[in-house]
Short mmCIF file of C-alpha atoms in Angstrom, two decimals:
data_model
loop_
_atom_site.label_atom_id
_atom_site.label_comp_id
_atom_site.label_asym_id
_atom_site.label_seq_id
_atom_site.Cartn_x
_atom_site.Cartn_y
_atom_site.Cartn_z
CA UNK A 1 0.00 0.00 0.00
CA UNK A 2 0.86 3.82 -0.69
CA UNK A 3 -0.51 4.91 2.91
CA UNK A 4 -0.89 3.28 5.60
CA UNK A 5 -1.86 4.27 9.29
CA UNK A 6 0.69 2.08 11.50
CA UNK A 7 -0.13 2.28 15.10
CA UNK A 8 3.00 4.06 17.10
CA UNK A 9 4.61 5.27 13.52
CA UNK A 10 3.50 8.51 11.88
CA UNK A 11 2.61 7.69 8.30
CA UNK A 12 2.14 10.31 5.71
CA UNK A 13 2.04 10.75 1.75
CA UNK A 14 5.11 12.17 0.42
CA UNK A 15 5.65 15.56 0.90
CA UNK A 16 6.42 16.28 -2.87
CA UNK A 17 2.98 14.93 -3.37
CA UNK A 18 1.32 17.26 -0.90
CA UNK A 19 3.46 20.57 -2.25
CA UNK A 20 2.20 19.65 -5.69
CA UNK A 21 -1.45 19.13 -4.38
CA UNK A 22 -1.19 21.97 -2.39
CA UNK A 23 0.06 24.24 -5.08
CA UNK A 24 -2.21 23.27 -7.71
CA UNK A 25 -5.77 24.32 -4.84
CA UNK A 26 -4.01 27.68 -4.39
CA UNK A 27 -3.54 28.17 -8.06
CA UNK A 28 -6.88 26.45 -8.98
CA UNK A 29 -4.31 25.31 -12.30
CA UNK A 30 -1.69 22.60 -12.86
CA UNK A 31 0.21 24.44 -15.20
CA UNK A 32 0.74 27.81 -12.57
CA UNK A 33 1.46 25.16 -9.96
CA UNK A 34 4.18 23.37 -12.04
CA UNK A 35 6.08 27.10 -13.25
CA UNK A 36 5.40 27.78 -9.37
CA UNK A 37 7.44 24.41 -8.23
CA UNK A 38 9.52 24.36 -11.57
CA UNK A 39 7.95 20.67 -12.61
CA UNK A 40 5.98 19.82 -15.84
CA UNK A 41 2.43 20.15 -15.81
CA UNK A 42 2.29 16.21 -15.94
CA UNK A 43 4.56 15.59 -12.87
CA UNK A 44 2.00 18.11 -10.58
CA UNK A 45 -0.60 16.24 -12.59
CA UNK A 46 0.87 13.18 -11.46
CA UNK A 47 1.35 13.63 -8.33
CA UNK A 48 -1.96 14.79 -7.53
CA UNK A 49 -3.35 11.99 -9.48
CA UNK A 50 -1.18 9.81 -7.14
CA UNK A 51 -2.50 11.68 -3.89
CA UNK A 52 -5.91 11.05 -4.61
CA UNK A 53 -5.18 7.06 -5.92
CA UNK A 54 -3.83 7.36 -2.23
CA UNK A 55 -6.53 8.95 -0.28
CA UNK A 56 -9.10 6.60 -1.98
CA UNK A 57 -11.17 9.99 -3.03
CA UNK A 58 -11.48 12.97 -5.33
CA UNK A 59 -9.54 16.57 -4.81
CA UNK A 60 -9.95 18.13 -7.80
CA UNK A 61 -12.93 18.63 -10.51
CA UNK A 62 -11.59 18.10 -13.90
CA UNK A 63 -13.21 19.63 -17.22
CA UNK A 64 -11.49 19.93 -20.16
CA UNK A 65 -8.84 22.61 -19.53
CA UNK A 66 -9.93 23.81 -16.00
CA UNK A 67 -9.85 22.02 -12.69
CA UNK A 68 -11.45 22.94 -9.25
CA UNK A 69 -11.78 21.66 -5.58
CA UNK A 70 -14.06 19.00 -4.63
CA UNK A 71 -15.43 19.60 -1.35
CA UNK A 72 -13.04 17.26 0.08
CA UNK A 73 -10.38 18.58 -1.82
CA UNK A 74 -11.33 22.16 -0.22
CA UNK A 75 -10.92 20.92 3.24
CA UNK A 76 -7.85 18.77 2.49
CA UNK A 77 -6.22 21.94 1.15
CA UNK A 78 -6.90 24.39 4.21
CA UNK A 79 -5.24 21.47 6.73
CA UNK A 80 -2.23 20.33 4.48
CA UNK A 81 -1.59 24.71 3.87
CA UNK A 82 -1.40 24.97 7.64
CA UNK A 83 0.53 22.09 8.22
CA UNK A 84 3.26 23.12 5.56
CA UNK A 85 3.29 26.55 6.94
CA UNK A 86 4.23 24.82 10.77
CA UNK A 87 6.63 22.87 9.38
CA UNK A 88 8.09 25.91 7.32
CA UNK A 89 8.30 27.84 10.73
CA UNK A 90 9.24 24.79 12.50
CA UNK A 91 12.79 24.52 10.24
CA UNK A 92 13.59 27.94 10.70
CA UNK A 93 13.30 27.48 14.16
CA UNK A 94 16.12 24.44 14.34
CA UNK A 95 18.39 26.27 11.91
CA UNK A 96 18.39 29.15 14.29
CA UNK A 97 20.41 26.95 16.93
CA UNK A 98 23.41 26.96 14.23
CA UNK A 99 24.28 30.59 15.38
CA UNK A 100 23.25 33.56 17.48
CA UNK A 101 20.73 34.63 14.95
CA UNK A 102 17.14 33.40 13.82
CA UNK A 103 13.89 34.69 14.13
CA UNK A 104 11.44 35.29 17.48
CA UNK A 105 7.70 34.82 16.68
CA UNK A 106 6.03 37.37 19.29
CA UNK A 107 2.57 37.97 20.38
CA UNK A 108 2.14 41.21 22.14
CA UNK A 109 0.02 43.14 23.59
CA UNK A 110 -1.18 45.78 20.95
CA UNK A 111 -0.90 48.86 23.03
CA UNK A 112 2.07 47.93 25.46
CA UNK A 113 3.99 46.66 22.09
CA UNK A 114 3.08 50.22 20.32
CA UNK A 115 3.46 52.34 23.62
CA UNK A 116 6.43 50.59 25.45
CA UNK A 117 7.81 47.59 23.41
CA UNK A 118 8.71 49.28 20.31
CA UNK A 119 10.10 52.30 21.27
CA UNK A 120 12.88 50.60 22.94
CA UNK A 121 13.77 47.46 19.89
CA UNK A 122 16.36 49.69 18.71
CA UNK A 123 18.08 49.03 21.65
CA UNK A 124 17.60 44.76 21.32
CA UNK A 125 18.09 45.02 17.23
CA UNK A 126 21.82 46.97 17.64
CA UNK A 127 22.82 44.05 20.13
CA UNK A 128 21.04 41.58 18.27
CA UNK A 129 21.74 41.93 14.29
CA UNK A 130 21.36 38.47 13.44
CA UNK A 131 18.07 38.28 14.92
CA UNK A 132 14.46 38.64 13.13
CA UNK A 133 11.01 39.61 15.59
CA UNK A 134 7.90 38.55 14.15
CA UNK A 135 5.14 40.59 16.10
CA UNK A 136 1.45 39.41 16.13
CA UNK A 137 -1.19 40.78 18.36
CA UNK A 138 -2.89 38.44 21.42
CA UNK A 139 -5.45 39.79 24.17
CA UNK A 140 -5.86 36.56 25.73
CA UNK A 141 -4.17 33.11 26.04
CA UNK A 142 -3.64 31.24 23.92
CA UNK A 143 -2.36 27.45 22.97
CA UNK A 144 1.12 27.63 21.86
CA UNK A 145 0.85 24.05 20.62
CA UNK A 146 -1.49 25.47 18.20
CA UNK A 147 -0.13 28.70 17.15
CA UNK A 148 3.35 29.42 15.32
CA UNK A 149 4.61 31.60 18.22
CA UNK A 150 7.41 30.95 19.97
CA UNK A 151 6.77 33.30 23.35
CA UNK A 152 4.48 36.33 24.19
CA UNK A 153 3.64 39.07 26.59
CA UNK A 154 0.95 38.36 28.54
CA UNK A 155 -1.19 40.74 31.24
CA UNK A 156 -2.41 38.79 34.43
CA UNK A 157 -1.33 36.36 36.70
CA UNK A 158 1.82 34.10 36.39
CA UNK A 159 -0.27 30.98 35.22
CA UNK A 160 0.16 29.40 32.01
CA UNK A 161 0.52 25.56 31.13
CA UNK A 162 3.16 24.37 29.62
CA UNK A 163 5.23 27.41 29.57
CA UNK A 164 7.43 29.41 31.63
CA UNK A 165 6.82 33.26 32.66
CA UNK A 166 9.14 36.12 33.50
CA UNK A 167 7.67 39.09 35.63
CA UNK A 168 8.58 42.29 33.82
CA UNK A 169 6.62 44.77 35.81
CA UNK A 170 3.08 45.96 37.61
CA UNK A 171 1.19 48.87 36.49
CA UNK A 172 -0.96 51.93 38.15
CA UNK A 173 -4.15 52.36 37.07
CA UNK A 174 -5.28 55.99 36.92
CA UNK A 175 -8.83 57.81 35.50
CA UNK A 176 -7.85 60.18 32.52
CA UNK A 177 -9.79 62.58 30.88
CA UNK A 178 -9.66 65.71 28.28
CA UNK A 179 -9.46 68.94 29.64
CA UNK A 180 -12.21 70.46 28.31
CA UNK A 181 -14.30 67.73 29.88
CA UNK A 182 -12.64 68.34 33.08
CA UNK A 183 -13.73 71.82 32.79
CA UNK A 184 -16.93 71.23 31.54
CA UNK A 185 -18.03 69.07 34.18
CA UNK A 186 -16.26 71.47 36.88
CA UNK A 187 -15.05 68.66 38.41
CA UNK A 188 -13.96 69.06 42.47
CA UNK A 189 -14.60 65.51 43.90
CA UNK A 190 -14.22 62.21 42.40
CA UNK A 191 -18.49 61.93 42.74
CA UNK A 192 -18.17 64.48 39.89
CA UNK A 193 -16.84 62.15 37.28
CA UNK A 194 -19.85 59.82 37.49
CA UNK A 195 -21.81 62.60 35.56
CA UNK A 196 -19.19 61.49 32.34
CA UNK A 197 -19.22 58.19 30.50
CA UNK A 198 -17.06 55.85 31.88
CA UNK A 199 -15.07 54.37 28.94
CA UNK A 200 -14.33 50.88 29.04
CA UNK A 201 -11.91 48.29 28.23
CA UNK A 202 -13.22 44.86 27.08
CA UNK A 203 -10.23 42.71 28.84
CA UNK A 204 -10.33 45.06 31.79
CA UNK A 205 -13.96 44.58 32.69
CA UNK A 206 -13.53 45.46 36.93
CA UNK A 207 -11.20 48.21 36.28
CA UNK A 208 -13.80 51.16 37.32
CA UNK A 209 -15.05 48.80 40.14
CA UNK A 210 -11.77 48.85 41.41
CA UNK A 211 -11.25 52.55 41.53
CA UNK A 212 -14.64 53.62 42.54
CA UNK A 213 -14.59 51.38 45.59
CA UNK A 214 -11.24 52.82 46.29
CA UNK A 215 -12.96 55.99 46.74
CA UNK A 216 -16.15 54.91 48.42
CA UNK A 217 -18.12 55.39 45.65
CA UNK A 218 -20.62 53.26 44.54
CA UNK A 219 -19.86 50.71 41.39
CA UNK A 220 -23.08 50.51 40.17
CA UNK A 221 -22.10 53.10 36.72
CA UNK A 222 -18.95 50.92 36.58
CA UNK A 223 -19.55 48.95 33.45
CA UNK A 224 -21.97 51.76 31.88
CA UNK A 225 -19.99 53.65 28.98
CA UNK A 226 -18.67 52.68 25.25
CA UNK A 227 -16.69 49.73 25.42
CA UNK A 228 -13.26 49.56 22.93
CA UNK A 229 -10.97 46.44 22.46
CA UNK A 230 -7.75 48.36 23.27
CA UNK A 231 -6.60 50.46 25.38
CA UNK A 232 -5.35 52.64 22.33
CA UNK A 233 -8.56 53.04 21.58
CA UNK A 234 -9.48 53.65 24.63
CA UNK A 235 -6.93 56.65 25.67
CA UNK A 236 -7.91 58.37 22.08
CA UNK A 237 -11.80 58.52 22.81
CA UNK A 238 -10.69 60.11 25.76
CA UNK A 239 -8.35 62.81 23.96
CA UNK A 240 -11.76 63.16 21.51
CA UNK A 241 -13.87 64.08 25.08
CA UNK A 242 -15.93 61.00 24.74
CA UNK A 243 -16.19 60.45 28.41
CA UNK A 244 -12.93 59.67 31.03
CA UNK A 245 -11.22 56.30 30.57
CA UNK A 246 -8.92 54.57 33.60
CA UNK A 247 -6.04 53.34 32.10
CA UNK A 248 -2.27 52.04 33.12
CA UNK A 249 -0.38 55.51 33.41
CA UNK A 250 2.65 54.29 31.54
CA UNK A 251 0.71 53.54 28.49
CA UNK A 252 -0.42 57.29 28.40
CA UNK A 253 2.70 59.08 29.12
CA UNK A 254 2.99 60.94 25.88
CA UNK A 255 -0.51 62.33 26.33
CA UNK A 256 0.30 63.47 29.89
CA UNK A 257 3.61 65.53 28.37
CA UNK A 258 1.76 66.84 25.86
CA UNK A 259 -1.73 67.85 27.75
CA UNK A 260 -4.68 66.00 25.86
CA UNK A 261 -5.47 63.83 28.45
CA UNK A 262 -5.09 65.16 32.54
CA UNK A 263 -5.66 62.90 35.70
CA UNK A 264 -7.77 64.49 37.23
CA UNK A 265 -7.69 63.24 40.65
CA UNK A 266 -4.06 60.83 41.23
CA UNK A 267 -5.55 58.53 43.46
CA UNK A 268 -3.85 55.11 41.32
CA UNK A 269 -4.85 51.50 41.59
CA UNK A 270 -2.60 48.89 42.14
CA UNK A 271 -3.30 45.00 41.57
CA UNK A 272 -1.54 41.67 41.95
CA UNK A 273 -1.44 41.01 38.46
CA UNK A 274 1.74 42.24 35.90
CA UNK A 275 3.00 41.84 32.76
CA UNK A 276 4.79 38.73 31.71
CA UNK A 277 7.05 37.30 29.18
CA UNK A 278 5.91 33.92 28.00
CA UNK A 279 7.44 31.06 26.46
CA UNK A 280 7.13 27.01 26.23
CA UNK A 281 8.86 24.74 27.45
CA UNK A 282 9.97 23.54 24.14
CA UNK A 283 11.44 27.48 23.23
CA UNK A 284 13.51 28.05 26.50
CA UNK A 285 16.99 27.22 24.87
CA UNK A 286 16.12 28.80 21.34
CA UNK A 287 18.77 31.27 21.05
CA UNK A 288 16.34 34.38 19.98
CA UNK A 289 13.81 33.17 23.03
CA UNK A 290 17.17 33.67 25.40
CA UNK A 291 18.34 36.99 23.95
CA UNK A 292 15.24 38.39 23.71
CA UNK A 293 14.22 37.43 27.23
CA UNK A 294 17.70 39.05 28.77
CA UNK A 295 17.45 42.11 26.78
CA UNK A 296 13.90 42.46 27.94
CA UNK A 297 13.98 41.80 32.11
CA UNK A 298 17.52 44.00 31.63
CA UNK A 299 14.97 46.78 30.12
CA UNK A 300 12.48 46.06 32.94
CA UNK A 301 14.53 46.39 36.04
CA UNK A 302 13.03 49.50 38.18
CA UNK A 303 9.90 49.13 36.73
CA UNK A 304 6.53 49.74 38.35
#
């Protein structure tokens, strides 16, 4: 037999024979998918015809000149793209252990990677030539056995299977506002700042509970305002005067310096929780995981 499933040994068609197959669905043509993999249009032909003799079932429509997906075909393309694509990123990874170099798939934190992160790479890139970031953006979680990451930031607490985490700093939360809403609402006393929308940020869903009950003040208006995915998004509707937003005061430092945005009464809030640096178990001796990781808690130290 072509294929067989072996109990205890992984067994797979040929990879040739998936490259062709998968090169032909993209295409939705033989011929592009053989100039594409430098073949003949009868070797992708071929080998797709050998896939499917394989399988035991149809990928492709054929009519005349023009081929298409079967259903099958359609779903058998989607898994074999992302399983090319992880084994892709899973070489690169290896071949970065011949040197310093390689490349660090990173999910941040949209606004502390614009805000905080970014700002300082220049720093990690002049000691680190040799080494490529990836950045993609996570608010939550997430399974690295299913994602092509190879470590994250992560707000919260220090929990995460699998993996191991690096405390880089807390935060203080502090209300923000415009200053012509400030003025508007002639605000003297905390009380005053329940006549304003309270702006809110989806992952940080107790974060005006926790201040108002700081200041005696009942949470019942907590959760009653616009609600935004980011805290960039966040800090600008406040800048526009849609309503005050409570926010981590290091994220809105250039706003402070410049005057859009005032706190108008410093009374911060402090939590348990902190930013981490994330990485699996399987990462912790890639060399752009290590240099990454002691450029960043080097960057950290004195933090909040």
């Amino acid at each position: 037999m072509d294929f067989e499933i072996v109990p205890g040994r992984l067994s797979v068609p040929s990879l040739s024979a998936l490259a062709a197959f998968e090169a032909a669905a993209r295409h939705g043509s033989f011929t592009r998918a053989a100039e594409e993999l430098n073949l003949t249009q009868g070797a992708v032909s071929r080998q797709v015809a050998h896939l499917e003799k394989v399988l035991g079932v149809a990928l492709f429509q054929r009519a005349r000149q023009r081929v298409s997906l079967t259903p099958a075909g359609a779903a058998y393309a989607a898994d074999i793209r992302d399983g090319l694509s992880r084994l892709a990123a899973a070489t690169v990874s290896t071949m970065a252990f011949r040197g310093a170099g390689g490349v660090l798939n990173l999910a941040i934190l949209p606004t502390f990677g614009t805000r905080w992160l970014i700002p300082r790479l220049p720093r990690f890139t002049e000691a680190h030539p040799g080494i490529t970031i990836n950045f993609t953006t996570k608010l939550v979680p997430f399974d690295f056995g299913r994602e092509q990451l190879d470590a994250a930031i992560h707000f919260g607490d220090p929990v995460w299977a699998g993996a191991r985490l690096h405390r880089l700093m807390g935060e203080e939360i502090v209300p923000v506002a415009a200053p012509s809403l400030v003025a508007r609402l002639g605000m003297r006393d905390p009380a005053d700042m329940l006549r304003a929308p309270l702006l809110q940020q989806s992952t940080r869903p107790r974060a005006w509970a926790d201040w108002l009950e700081q200041q005696g003040l009942p949470p019942q208006r907590a959760l009653m305002g616009p609600r935004f995915e980011q805290f960039a998004m966040v800090s600008q509707a406040a800048v526009a005067g849609l309503g005050l937003a409570i926010v981590p005061r290091f994220l809105i430092e250039e706003e402070l310096r410049s005057g859009s945005l005032v706190i108008p009464f410093d009374r911060p809030v402090t939590g348990a929780e902190g930013y981490y640096l994330v990485y699996p178990e399987t990462r912790a001796q890639l060399p752009a995981v290590v240099a990454f990781r002691d450029w960043l808690l080097g960057e950290c130290i004195g933090a909040t």
